[in-house]
mmCIF file of N, CA and C in Angstrom:
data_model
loop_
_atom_site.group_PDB
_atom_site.id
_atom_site.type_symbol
_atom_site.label_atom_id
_atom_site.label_comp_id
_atom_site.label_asym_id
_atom_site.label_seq_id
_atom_site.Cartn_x
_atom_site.Cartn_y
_atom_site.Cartn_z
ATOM 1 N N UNK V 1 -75.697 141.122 65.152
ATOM 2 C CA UNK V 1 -76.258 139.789 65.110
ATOM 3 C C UNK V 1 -77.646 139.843 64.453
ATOM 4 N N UNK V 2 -77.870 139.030 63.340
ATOM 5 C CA UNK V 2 -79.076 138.673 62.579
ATOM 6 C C UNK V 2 -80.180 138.300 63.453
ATOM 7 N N UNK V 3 -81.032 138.673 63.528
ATOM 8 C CA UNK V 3 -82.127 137.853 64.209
ATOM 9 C C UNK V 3 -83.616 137.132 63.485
ATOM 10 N N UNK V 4 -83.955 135.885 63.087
ATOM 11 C CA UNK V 4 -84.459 135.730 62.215
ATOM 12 C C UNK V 4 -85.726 134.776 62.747
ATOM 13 N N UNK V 5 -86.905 135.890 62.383
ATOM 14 C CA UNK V 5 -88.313 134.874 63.404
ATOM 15 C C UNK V 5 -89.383 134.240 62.414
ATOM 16 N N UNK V 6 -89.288 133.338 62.314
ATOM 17 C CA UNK V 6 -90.430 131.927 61.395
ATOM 18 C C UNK V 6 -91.393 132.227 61.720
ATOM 19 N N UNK V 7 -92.559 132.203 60.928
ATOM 20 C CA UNK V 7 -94.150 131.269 61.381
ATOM 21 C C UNK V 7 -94.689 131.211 60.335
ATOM 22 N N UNK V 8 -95.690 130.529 60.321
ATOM 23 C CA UNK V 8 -96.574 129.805 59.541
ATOM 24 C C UNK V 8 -96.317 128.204 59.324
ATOM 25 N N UNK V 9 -95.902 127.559 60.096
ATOM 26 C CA UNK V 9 -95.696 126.328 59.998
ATOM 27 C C UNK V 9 -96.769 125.494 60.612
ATOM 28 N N UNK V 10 -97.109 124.121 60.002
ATOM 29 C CA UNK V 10 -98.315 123.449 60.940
ATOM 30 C C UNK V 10 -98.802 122.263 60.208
ATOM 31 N N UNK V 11 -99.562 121.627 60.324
ATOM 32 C CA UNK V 11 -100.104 120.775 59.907
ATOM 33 C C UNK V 11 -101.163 120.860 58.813
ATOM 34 N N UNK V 12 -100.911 120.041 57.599
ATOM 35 C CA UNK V 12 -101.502 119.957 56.273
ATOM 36 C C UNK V 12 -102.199 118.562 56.139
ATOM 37 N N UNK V 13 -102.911 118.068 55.530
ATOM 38 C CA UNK V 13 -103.209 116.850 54.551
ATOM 39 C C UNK V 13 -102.193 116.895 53.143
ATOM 40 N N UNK V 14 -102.006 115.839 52.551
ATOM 41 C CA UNK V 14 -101.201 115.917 51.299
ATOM 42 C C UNK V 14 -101.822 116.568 50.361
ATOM 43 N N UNK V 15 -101.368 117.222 49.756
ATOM 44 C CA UNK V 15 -102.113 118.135 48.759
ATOM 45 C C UNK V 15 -102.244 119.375 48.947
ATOM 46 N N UNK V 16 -102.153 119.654 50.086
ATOM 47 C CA UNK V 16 -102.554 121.038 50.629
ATOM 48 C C UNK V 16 -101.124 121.921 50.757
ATOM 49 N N UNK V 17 -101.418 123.380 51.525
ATOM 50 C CA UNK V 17 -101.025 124.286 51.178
ATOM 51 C C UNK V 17 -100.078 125.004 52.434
ATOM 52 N N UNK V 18 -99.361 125.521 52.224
ATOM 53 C CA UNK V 18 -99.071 126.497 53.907
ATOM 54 C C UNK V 18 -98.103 126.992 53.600
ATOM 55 N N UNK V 19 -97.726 128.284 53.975
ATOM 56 C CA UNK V 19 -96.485 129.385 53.824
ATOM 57 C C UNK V 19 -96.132 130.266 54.628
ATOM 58 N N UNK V 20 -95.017 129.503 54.842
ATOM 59 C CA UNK V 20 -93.834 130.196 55.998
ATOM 60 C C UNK V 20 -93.532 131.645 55.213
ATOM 61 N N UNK V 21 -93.283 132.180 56.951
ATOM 62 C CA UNK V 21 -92.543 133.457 56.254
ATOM 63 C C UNK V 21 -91.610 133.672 57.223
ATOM 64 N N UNK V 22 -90.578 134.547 57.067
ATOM 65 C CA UNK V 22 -89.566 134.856 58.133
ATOM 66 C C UNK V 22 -88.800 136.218 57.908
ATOM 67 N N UNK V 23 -88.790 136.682 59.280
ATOM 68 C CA UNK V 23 -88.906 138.293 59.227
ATOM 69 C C UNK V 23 -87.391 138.917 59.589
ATOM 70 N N UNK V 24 -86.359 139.383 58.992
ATOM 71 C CA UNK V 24 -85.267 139.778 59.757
ATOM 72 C C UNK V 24 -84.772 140.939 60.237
ATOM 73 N N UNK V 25 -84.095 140.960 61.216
ATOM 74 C CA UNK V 25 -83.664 142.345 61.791
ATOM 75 C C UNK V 25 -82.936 143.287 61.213
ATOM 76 N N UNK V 26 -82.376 142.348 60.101
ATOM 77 C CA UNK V 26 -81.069 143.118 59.681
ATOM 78 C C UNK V 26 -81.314 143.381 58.133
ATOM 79 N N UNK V 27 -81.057 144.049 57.108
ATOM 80 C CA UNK V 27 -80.761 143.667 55.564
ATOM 81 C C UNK V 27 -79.738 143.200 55.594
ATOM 82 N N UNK V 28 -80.114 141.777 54.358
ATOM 83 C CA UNK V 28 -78.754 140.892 54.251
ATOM 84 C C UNK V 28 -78.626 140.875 53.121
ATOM 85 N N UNK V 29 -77.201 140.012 52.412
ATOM 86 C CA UNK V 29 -77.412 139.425 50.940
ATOM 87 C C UNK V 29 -78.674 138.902 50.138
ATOM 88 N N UNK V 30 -79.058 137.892 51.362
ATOM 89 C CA UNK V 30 -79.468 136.815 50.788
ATOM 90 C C UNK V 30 -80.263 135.859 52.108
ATOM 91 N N UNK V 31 -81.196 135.976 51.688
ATOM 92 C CA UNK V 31 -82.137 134.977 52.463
ATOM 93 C C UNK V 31 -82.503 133.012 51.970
ATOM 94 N N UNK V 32 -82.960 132.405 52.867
ATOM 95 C CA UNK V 32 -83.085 130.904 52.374
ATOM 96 C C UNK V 32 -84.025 130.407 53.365
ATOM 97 N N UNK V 33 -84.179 128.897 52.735
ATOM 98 C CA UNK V 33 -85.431 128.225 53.634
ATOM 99 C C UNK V 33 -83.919 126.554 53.677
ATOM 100 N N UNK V 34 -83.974 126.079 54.893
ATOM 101 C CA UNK V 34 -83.687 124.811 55.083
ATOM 102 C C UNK V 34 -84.264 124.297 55.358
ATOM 103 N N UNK V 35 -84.750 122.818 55.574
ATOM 104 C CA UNK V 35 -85.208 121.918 56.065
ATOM 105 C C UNK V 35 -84.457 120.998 56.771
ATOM 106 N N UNK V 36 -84.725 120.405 57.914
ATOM 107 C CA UNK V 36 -84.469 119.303 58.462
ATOM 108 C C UNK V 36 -85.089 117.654 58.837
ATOM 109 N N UNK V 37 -85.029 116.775 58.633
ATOM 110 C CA UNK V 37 -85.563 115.610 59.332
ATOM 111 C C UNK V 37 -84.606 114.345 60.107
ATOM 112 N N UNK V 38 -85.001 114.496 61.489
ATOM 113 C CA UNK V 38 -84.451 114.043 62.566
ATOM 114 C C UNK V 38 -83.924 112.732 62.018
ATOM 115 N N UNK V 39 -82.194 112.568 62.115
ATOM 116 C CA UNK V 39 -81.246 111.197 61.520
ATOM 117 C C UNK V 39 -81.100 111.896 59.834
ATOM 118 N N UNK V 40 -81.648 113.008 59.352
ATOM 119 C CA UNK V 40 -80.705 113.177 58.405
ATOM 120 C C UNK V 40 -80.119 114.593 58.047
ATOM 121 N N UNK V 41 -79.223 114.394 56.700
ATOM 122 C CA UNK V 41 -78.958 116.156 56.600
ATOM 123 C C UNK V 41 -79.460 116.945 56.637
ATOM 124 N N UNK V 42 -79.686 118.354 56.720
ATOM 125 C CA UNK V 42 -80.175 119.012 56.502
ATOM 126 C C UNK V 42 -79.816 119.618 54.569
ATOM 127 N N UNK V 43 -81.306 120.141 54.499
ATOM 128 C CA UNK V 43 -81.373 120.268 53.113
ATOM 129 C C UNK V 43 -81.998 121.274 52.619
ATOM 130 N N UNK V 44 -81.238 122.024 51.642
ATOM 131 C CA UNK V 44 -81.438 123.562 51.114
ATOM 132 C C UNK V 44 -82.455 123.465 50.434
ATOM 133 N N UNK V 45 -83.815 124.114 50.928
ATOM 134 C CA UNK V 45 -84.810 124.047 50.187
ATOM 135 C C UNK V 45 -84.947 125.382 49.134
ATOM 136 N N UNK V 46 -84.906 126.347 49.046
ATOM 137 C CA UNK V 46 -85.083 127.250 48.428
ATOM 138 C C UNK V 46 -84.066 128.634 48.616
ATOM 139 N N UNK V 47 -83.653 129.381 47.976
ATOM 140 C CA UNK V 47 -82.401 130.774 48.294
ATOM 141 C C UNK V 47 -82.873 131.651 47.557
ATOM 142 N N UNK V 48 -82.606 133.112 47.446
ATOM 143 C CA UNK V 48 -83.084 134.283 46.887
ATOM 144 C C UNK V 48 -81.983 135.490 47.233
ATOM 145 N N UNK V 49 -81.783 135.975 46.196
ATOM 146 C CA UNK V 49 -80.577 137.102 46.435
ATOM 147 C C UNK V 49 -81.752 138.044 46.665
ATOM 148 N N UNK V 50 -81.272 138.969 47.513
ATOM 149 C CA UNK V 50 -82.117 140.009 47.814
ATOM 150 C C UNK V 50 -82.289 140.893 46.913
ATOM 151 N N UNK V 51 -81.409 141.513 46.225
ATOM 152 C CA UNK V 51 -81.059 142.222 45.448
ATOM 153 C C UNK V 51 -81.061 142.179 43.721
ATOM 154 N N UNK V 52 -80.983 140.949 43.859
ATOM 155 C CA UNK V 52 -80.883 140.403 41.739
ATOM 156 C C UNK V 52 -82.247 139.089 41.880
ATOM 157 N N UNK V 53 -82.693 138.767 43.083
ATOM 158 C CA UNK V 53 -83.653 137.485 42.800
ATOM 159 C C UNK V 53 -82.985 136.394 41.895
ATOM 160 N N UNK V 54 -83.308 135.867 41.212
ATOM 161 C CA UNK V 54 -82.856 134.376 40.885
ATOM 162 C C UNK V 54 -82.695 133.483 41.898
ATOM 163 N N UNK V 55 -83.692 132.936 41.991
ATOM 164 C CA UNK V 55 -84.138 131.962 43.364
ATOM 165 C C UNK V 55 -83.711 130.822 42.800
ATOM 166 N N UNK V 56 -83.388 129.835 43.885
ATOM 167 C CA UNK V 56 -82.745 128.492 43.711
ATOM 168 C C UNK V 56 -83.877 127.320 44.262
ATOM 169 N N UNK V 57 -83.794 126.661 44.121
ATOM 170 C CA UNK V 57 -84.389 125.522 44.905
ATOM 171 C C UNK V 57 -84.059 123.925 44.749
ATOM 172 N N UNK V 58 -84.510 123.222 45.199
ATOM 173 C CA UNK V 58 -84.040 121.971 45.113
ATOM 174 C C UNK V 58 -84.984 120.811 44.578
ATOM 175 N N UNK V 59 -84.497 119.774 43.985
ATOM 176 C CA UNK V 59 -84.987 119.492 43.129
ATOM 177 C C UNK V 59 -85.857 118.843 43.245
ATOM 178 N N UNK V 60 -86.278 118.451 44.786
ATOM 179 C CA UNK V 60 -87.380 117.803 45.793
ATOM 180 C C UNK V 60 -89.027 118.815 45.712
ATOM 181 N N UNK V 61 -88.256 119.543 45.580
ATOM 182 C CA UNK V 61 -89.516 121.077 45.772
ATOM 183 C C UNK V 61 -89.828 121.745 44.373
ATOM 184 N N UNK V 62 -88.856 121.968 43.470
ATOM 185 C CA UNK V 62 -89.154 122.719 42.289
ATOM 186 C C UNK V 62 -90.121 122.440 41.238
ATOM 187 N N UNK V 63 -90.978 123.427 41.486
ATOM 188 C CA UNK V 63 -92.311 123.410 40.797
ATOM 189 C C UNK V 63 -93.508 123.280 41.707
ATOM 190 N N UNK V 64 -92.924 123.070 42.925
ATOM 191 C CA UNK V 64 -94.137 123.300 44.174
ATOM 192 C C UNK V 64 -93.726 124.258 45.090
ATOM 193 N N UNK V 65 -92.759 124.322 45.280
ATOM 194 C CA UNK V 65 -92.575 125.776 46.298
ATOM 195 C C UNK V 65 -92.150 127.059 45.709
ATOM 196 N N UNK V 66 -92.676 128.227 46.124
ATOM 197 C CA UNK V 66 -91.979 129.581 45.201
ATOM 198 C C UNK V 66 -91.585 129.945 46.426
ATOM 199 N N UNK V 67 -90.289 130.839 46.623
ATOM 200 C CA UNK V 67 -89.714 131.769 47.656
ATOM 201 C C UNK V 67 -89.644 132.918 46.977
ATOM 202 N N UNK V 68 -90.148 134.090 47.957
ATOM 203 C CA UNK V 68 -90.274 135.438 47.399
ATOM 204 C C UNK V 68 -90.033 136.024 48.908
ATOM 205 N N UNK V 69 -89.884 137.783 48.727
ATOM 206 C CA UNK V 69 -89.815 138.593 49.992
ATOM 207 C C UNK V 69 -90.415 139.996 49.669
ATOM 208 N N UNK V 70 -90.166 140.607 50.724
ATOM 209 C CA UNK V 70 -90.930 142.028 51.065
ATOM 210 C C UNK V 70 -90.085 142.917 51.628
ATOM 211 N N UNK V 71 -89.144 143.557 50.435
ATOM 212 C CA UNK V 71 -88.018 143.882 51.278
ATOM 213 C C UNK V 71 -88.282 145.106 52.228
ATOM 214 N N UNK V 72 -89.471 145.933 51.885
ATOM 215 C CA UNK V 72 -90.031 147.013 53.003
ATOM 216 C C UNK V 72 -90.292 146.038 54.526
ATOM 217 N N UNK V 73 -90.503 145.334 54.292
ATOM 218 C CA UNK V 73 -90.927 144.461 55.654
ATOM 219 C C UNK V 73 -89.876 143.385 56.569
ATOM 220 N N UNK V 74 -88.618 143.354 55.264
ATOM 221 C CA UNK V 74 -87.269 142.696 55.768
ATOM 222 C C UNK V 74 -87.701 141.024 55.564
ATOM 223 N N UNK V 75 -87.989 140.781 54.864
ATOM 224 C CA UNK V 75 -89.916 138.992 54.873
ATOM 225 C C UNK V 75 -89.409 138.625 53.589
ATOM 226 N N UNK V 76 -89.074 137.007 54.109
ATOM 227 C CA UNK V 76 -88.842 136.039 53.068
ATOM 228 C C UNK V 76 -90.746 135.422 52.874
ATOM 229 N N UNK V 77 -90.671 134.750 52.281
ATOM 230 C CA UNK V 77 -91.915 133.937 52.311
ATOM 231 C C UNK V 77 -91.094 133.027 51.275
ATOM 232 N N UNK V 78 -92.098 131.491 51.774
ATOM 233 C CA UNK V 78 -92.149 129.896 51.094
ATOM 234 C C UNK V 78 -92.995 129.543 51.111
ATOM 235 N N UNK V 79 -93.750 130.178 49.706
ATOM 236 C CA UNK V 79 -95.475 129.393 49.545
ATOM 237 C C UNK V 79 -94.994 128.137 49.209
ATOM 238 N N UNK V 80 -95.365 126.668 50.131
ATOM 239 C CA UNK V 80 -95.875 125.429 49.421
ATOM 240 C C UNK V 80 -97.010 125.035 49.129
ATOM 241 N N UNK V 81 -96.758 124.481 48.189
ATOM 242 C CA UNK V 81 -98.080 124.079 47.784
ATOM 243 C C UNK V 81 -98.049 122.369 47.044
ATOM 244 N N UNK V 82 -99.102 121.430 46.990
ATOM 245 C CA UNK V 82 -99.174 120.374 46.607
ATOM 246 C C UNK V 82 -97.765 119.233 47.447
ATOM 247 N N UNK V 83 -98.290 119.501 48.631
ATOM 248 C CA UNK V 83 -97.472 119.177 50.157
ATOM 249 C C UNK V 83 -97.264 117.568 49.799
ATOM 250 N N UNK V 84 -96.373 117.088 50.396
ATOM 251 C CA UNK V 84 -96.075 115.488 50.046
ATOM 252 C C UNK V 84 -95.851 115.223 51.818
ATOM 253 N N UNK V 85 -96.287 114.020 51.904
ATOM 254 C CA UNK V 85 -95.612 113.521 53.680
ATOM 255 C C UNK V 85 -93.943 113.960 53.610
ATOM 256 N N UNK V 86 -93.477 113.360 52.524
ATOM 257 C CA UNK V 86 -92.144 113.668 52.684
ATOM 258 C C UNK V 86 -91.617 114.896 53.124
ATOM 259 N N UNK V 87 -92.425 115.840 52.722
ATOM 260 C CA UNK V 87 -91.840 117.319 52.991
ATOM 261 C C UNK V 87 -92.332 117.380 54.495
ATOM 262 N N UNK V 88 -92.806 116.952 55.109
ATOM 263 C CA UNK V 88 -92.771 116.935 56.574
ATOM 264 C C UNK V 88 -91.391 117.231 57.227
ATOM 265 N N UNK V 89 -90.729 118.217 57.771
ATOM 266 C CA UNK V 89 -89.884 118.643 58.709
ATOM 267 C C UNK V 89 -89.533 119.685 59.334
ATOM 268 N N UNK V 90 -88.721 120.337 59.575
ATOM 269 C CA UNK V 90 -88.452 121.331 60.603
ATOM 270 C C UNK V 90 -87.696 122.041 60.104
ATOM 271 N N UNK V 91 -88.632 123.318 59.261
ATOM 272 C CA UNK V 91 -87.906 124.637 58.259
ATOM 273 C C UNK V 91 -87.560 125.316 59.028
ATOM 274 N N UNK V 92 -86.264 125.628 58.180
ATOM 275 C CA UNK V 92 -85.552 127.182 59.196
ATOM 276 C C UNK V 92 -85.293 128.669 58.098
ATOM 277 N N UNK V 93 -85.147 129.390 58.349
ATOM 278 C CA UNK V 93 -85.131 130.389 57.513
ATOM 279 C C UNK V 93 -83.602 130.591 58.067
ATOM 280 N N UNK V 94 -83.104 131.166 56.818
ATOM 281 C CA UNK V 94 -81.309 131.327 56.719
ATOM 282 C C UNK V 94 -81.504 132.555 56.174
ATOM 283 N N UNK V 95 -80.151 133.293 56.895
ATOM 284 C CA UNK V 95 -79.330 134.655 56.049
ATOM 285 C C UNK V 95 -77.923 134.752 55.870
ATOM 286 N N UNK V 96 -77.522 135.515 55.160
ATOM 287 C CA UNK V 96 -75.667 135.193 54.917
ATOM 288 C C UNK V 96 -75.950 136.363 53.728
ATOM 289 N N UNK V 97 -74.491 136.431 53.339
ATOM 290 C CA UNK V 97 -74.243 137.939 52.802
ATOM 291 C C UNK V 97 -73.640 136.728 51.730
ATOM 292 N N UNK V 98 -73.454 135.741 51.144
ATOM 293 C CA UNK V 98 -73.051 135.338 50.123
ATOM 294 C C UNK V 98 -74.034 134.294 49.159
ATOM 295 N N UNK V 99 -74.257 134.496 47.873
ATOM 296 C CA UNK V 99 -74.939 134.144 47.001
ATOM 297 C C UNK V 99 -74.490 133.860 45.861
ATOM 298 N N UNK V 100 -74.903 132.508 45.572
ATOM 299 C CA UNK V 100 -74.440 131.945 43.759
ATOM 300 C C UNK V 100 -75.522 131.074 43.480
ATOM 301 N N UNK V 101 -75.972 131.149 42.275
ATOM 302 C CA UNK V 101 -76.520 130.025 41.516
ATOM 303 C C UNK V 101 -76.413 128.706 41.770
ATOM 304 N N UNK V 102 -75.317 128.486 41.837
ATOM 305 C CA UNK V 102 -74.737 126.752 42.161
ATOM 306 C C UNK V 102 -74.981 126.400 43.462
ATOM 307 N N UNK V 103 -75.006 127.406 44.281
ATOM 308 C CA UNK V 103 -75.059 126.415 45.734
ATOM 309 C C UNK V 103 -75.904 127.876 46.889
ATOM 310 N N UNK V 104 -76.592 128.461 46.341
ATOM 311 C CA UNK V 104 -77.286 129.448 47.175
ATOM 312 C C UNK V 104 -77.181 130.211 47.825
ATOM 313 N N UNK V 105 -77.880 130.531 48.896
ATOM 314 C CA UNK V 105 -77.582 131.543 49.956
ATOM 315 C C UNK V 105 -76.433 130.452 51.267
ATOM 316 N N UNK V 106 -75.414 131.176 51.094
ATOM 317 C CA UNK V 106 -74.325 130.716 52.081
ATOM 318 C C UNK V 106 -75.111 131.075 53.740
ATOM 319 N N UNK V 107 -75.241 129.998 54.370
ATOM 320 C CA UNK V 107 -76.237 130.489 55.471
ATOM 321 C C UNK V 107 -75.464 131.087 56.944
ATOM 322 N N UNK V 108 -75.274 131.989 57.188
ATOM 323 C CA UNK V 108 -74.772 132.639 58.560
ATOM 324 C C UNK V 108 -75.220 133.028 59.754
ATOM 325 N N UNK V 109 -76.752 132.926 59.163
ATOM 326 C CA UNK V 109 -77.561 133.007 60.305
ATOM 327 C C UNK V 109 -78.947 131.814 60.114
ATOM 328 N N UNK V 110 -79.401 131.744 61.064
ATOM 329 C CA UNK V 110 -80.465 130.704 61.441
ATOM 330 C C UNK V 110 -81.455 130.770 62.525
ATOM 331 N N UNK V 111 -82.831 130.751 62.000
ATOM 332 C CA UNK V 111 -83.531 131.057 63.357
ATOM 333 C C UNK V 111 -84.010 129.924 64.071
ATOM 334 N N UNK V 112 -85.269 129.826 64.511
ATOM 335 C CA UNK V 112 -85.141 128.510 65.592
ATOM 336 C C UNK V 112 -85.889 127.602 64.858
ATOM 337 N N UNK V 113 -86.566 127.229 63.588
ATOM 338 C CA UNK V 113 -87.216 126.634 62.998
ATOM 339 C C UNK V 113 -88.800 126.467 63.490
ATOM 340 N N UNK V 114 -89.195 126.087 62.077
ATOM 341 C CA UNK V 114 -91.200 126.144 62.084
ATOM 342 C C UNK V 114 -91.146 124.488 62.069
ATOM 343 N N UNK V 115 -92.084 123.958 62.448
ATOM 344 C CA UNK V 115 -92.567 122.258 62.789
ATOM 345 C C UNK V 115 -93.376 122.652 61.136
ATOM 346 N N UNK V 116 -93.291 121.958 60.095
ATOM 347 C CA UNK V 116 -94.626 121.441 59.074
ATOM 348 C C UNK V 116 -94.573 119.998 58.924
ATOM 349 N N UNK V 117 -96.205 119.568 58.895
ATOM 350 C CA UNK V 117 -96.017 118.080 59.038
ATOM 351 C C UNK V 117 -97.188 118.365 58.118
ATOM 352 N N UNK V 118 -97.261 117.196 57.245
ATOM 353 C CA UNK V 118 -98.136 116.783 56.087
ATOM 354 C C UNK V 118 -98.418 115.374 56.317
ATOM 355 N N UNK V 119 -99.749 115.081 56.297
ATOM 356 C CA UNK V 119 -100.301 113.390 56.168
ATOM 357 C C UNK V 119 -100.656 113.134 55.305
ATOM 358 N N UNK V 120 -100.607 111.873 55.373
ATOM 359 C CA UNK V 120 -101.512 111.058 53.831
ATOM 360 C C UNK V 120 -102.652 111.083 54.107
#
């Protein structure tokens, strides 16, 4: 069983900055960042093959968030940057052993999610 622990989540002004990272127990395929906001889907913010990189992201975020890792340390990281209220929700870091271009890191595991909230 994957075990996958968040932090760096918290409160910003718009414009500003903050980066999650998330640490896992296991080596996987493929690591990811989701997002959630309470009454809607959840939504694939960023994916990274462990192994070949070519990171994905979505089209809400691209060009403000980079996802990178540390594979000595088992550590995704999601620098954001130039924060919108909208991006206010409840990131989770994902793992899964399957990866594509088109639709990301297939998520199999999930940890308990980081709170980020951004104001105007």
């Amino acid at each position: 069983q994957v075990q996958l622990v968040e932090s760096g989540g918290g409160s910003v002004q718009s414009g500003g900055s903050l980066r999650l990272s998330c640490t896992s127990s296991h080596v996987t395929v493929c690591m990811a960042w989701f997002r959630r906001v309470p009454g809607k889907e959840r939504e694939a913010v960023a994916g990274i093959d462990l192994h070949y990189g070519g990171p994905t992201y979505s089209d809400s975020v691209k060009g403000r968030f980079t996802i990178s890792h540390d594979d000595a340390k088992r550590t995704v990281y999601l620098e954001m940057n130039s924060l919108k209220p909208e991006d206010s929700a409840t990131y989770y870091c994902a793992a899964g052993s399957q990866y594509s271009q088109s639709e990301g890191c297939r998520a199999a595991y999930l940890g308990q999610g980081t709170q980020v909230t951004v104001s105007s």
